[in-house]
Structures are given as C-alpha cells and as structure tokens.
PDB file of C-alpha atoms in Angstrom:
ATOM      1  CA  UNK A 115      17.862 -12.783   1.008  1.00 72.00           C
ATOM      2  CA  UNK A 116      20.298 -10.060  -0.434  1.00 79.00           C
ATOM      3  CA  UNK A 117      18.301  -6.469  -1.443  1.00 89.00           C
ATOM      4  CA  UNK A 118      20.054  -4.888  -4.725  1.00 90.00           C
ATOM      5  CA  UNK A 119      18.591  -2.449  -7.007  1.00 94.00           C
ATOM      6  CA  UNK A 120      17.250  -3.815  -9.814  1.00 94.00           C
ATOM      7  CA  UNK A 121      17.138  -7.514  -9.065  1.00 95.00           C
ATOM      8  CA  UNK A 122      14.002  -9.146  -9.375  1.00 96.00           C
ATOM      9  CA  UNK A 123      12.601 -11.265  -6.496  1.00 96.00           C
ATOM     10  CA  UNK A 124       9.484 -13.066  -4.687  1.00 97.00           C
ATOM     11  CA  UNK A 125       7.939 -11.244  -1.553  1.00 98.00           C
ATOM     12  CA  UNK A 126       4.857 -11.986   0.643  1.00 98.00           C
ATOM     13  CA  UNK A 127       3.050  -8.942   1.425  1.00 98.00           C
ATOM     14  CA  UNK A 128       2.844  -8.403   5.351  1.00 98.00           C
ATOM     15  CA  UNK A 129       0.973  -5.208   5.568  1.00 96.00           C
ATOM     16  CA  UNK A 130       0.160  -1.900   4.281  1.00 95.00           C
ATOM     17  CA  UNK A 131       2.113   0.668   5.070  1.00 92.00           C
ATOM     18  CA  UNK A 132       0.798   4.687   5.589  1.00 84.00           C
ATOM     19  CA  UNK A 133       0.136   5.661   2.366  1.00 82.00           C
ATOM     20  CA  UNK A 134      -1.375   2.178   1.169  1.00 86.00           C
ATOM     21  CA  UNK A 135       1.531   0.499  -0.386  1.00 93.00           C
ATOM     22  CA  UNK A 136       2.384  -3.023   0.435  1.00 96.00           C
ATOM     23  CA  UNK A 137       5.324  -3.667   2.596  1.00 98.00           C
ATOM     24  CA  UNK A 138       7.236  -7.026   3.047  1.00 98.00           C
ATOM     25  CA  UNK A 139      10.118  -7.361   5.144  1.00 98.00           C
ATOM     26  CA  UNK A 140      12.527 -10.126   3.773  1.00 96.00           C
ATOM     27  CA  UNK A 141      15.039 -11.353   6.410  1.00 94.00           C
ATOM     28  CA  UNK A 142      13.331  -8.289   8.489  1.00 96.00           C
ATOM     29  CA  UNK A 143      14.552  -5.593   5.630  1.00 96.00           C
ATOM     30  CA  UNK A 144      11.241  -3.241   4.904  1.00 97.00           C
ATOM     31  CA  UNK A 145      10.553  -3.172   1.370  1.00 98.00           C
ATOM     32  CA  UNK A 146       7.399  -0.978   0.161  1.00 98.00           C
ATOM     33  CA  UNK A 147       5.567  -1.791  -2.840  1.00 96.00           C
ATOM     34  CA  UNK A 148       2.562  -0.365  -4.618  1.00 91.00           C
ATOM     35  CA  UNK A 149      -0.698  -1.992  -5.400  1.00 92.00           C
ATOM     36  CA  UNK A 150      -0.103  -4.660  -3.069  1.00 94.00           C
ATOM     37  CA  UNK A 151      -2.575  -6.616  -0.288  1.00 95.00           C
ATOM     38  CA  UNK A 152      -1.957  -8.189   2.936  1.00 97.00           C
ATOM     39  CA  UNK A 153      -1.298 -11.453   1.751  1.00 98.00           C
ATOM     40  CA  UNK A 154      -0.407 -11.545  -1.722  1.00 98.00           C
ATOM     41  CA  UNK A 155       2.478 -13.305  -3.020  1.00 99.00           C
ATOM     42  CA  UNK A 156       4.687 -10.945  -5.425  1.00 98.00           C
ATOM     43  CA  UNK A 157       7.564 -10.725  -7.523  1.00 98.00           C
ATOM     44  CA  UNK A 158       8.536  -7.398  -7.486  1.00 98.00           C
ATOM     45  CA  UNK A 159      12.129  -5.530  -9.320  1.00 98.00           C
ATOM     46  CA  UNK A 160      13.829  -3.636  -6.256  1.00 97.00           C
ATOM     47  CA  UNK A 161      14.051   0.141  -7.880  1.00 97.00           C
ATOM     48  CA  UNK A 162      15.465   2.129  -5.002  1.00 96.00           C
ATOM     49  CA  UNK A 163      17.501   0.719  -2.193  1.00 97.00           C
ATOM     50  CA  UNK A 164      18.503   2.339   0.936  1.00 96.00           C
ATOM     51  CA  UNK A 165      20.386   1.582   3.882  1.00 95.00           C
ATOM     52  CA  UNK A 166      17.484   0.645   5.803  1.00 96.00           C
ATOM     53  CA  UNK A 167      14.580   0.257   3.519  1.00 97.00           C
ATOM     54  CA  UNK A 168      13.866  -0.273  -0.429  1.00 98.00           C
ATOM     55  CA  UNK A 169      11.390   0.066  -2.674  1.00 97.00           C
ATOM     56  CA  UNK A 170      10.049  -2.428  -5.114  1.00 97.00           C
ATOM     57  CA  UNK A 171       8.154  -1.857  -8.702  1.00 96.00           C
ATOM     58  CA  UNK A 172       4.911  -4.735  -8.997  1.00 96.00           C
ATOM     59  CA  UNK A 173       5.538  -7.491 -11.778  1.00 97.00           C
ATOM     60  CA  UNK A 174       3.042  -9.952 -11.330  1.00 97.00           C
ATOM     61  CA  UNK A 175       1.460 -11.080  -8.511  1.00 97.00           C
ATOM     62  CA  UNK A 176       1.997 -14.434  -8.102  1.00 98.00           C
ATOM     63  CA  UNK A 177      -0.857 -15.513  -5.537  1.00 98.00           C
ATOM     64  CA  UNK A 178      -3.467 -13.206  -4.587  1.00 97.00           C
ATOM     65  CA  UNK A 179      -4.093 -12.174  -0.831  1.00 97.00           C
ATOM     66  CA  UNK A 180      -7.906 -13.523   0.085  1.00 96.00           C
ATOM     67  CA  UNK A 181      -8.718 -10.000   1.570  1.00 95.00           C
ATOM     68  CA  UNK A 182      -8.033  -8.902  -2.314  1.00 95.00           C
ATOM     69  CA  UNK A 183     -10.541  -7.588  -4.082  1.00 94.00           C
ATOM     70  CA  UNK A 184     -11.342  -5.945  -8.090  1.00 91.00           C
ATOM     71  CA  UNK A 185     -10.898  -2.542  -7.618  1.00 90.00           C
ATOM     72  CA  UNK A 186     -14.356  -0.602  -8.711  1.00 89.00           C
ATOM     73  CA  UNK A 187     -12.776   2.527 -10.825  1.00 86.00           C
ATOM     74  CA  UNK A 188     -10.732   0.609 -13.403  1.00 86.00           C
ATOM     75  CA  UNK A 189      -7.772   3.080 -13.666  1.00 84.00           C
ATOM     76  CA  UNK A 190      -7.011   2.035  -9.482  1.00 81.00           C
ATOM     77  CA  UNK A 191      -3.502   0.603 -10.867  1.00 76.00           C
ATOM     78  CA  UNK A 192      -2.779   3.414 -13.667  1.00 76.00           C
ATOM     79  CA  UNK A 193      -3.323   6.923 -11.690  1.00 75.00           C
ATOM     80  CA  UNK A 194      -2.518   6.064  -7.880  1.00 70.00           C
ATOM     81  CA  UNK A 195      -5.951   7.823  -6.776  1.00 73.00           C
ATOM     82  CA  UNK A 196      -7.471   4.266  -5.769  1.00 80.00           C
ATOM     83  CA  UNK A 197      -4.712   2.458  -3.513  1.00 82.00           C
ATOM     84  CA  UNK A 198      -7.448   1.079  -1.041  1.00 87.00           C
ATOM     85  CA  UNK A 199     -10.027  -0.003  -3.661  1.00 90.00           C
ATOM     86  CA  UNK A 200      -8.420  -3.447  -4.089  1.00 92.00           C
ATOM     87  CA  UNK A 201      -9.146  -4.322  -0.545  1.00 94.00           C
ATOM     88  CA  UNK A 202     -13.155  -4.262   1.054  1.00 95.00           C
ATOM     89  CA  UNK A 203     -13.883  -0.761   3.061  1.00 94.00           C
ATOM     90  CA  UNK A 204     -13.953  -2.368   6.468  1.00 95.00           C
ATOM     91  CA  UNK A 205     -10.954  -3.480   5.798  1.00 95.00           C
ATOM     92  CA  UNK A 206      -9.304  -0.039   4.785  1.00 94.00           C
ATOM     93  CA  UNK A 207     -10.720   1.841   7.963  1.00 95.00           C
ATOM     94  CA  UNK A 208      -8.849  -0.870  10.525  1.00 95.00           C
ATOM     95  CA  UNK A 209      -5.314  -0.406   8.573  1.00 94.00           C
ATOM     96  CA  UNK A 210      -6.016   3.227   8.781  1.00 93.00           C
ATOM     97  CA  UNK A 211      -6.859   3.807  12.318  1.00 96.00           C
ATOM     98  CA  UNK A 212      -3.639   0.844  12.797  1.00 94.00           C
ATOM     99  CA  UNK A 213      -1.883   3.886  11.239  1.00 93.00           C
ATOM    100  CA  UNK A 214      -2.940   6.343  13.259  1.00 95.00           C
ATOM    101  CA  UNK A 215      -1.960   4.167  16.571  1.00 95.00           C
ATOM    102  CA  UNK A 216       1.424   3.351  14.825  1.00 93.00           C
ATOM    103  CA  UNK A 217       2.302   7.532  14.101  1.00 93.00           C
ATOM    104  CA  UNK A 218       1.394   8.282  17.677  1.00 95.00           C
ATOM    105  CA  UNK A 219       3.885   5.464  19.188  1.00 95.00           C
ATOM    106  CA  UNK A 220       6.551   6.134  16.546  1.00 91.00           C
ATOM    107  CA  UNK A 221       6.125  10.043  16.207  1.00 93.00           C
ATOM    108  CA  UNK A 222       5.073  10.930  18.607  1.00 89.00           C
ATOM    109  CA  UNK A 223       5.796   8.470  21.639  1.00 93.00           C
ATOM    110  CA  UNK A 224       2.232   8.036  22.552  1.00 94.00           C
ATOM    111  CA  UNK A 225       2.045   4.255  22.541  1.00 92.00           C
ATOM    112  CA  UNK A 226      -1.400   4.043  25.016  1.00 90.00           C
ATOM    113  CA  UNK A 227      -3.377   6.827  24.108  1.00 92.00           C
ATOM    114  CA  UNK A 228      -6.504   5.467  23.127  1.00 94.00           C
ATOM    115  CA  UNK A 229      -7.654   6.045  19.469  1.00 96.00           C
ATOM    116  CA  UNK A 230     -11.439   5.869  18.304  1.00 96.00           C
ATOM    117  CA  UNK A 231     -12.547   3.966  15.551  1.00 96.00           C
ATOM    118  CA  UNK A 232     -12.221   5.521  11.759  1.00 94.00           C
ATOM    119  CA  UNK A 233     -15.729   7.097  11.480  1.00 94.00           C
ATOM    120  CA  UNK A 234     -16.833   5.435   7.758  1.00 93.00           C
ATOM    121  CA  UNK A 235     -17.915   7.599   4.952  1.00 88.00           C
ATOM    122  CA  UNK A 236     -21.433   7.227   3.191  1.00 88.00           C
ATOM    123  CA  UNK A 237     -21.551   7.458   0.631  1.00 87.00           C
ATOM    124  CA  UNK A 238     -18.373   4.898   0.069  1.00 84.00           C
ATOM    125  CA  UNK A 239     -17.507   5.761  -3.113  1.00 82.00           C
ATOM    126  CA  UNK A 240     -18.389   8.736  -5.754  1.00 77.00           C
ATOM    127  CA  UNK A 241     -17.296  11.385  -3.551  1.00 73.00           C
ATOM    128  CA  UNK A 242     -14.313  13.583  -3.466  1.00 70.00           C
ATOM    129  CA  UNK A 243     -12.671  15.344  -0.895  1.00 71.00           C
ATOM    130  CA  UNK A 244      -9.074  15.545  -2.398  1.00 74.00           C
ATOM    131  CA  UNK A 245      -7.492  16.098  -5.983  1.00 74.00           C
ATOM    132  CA  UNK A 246      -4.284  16.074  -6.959  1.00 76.00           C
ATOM    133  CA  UNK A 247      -3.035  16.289 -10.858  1.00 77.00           C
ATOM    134  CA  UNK A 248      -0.139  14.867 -12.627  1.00 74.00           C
ATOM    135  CA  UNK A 249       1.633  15.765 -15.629  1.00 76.00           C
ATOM    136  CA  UNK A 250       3.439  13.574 -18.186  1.00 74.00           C
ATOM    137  CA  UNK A 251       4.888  14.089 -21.335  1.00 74.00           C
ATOM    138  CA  UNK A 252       3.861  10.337 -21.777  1.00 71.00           C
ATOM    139  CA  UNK A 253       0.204   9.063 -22.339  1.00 69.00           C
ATOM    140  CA  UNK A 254      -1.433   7.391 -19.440  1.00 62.00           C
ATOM    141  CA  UNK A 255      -4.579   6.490 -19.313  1.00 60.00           C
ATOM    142  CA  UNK A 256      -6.058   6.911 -23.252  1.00 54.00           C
TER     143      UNK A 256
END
C-alpha cells in the first residue's frame, strides 16, 4: 500500500501509541491516528506524511474494535481531553505501563528493567490533575 498525503484509505488499528492515538502500520509504515482502538477497522485521509511515519485524520470507522467502548464525557472526540475513555480503565493502565516499558527500551536502552504495575486511580473519573486550554477563532463545542 502506497502512503500519500491526502489520499484516503482503510487501516486496522494495531495499537495505541504514547499519547493514545491509534497506530496502524500498513506494509510495516507507522501511521498514527486519533480516536482510534486496538482493533478497529478505519478509513482514515493521510494529512501529514513523512519519511518514516504519517499521520492520518478519522473518517468513519468502519468496524469497531471489541475492546471499544462509549466514551462517558460526550465531548471525548471534540476537545482531545478524553483519548482513553473509549476503551475500559483496565485496559488503559496495561497500554500505559506497555508505554512506559517501550520508552525505557527505546530511550533509554533499558529493555529488562522491571516496571511495576500502573497504580489505578479512585476515583476513575471526575477528577483532575491536568488542564490544558485551547483557543480557536472557530466554535467548538456550542
């Protein structure tokens, strides 16, 4: 499968990369992609291609991963503060720590230095520990 900007193809979702988006990798060519599960079935428009990776804007998802789930805030897909909510909690704390493990080997060369367990928050949701604003000169969300 040939990657070019702007063309519009079908992708199956492999895993989530650090930061939550969805990565497939076509003929082995890493292409990220947000709101996207382990297992869903996409067809995305490429909208930035490099030489060794490319990212990919969501058009429809053509069959939905079984680990997906409805996001509980209902802006998840609009303001970017949600990425995890559309897959179950147990689920988001073993792709994190797999990130942590990943960063170590990659980064920092530690392949076999053991990593604990993500220690879960309760409660899961209705907290906040982060914010981060945007501005637009577009409406979003009203």
């Amino acid at each position: 499968m040939s990657i070019k900007k702007r063309s519009v193809c079908d992708l199956d979702i492999i895993d989530l990369a650090y930061g939550g988006k969805g990565l497939a990798k076509p003929d082995g060519f890493p292409v990220f992609v947000d709101r996207c599960v382990p297992g869903d079935r996409v067809r995305v428009k490429i909208s930035k291609k490099k030489k060794s990776w490319a990212e990919a804007r969501l058009i429809q998802i053509l069959s939905p991963s079984s680990l997906r789930q409805t996001p509980r805030c209902r802006y998840a897909d609009f303001c970017g503060g949600c990425k995890w909510q559309s897959i179950p909690y147990e689920t988001q704390l073993d792709y994190k720590k797999q990130h942590v493990v990943q960063s170590l080997a990659h980064i920092g060369g530690l392949a076999h230095v053991p990593v604990l367990d993500v220690i879960p928050s309760d409660p899961v949701f209705e907290y906040r520990n982060k914010m981060e604003f945007s501005c637009s000169a577009r409406r979003w969300l009203m």
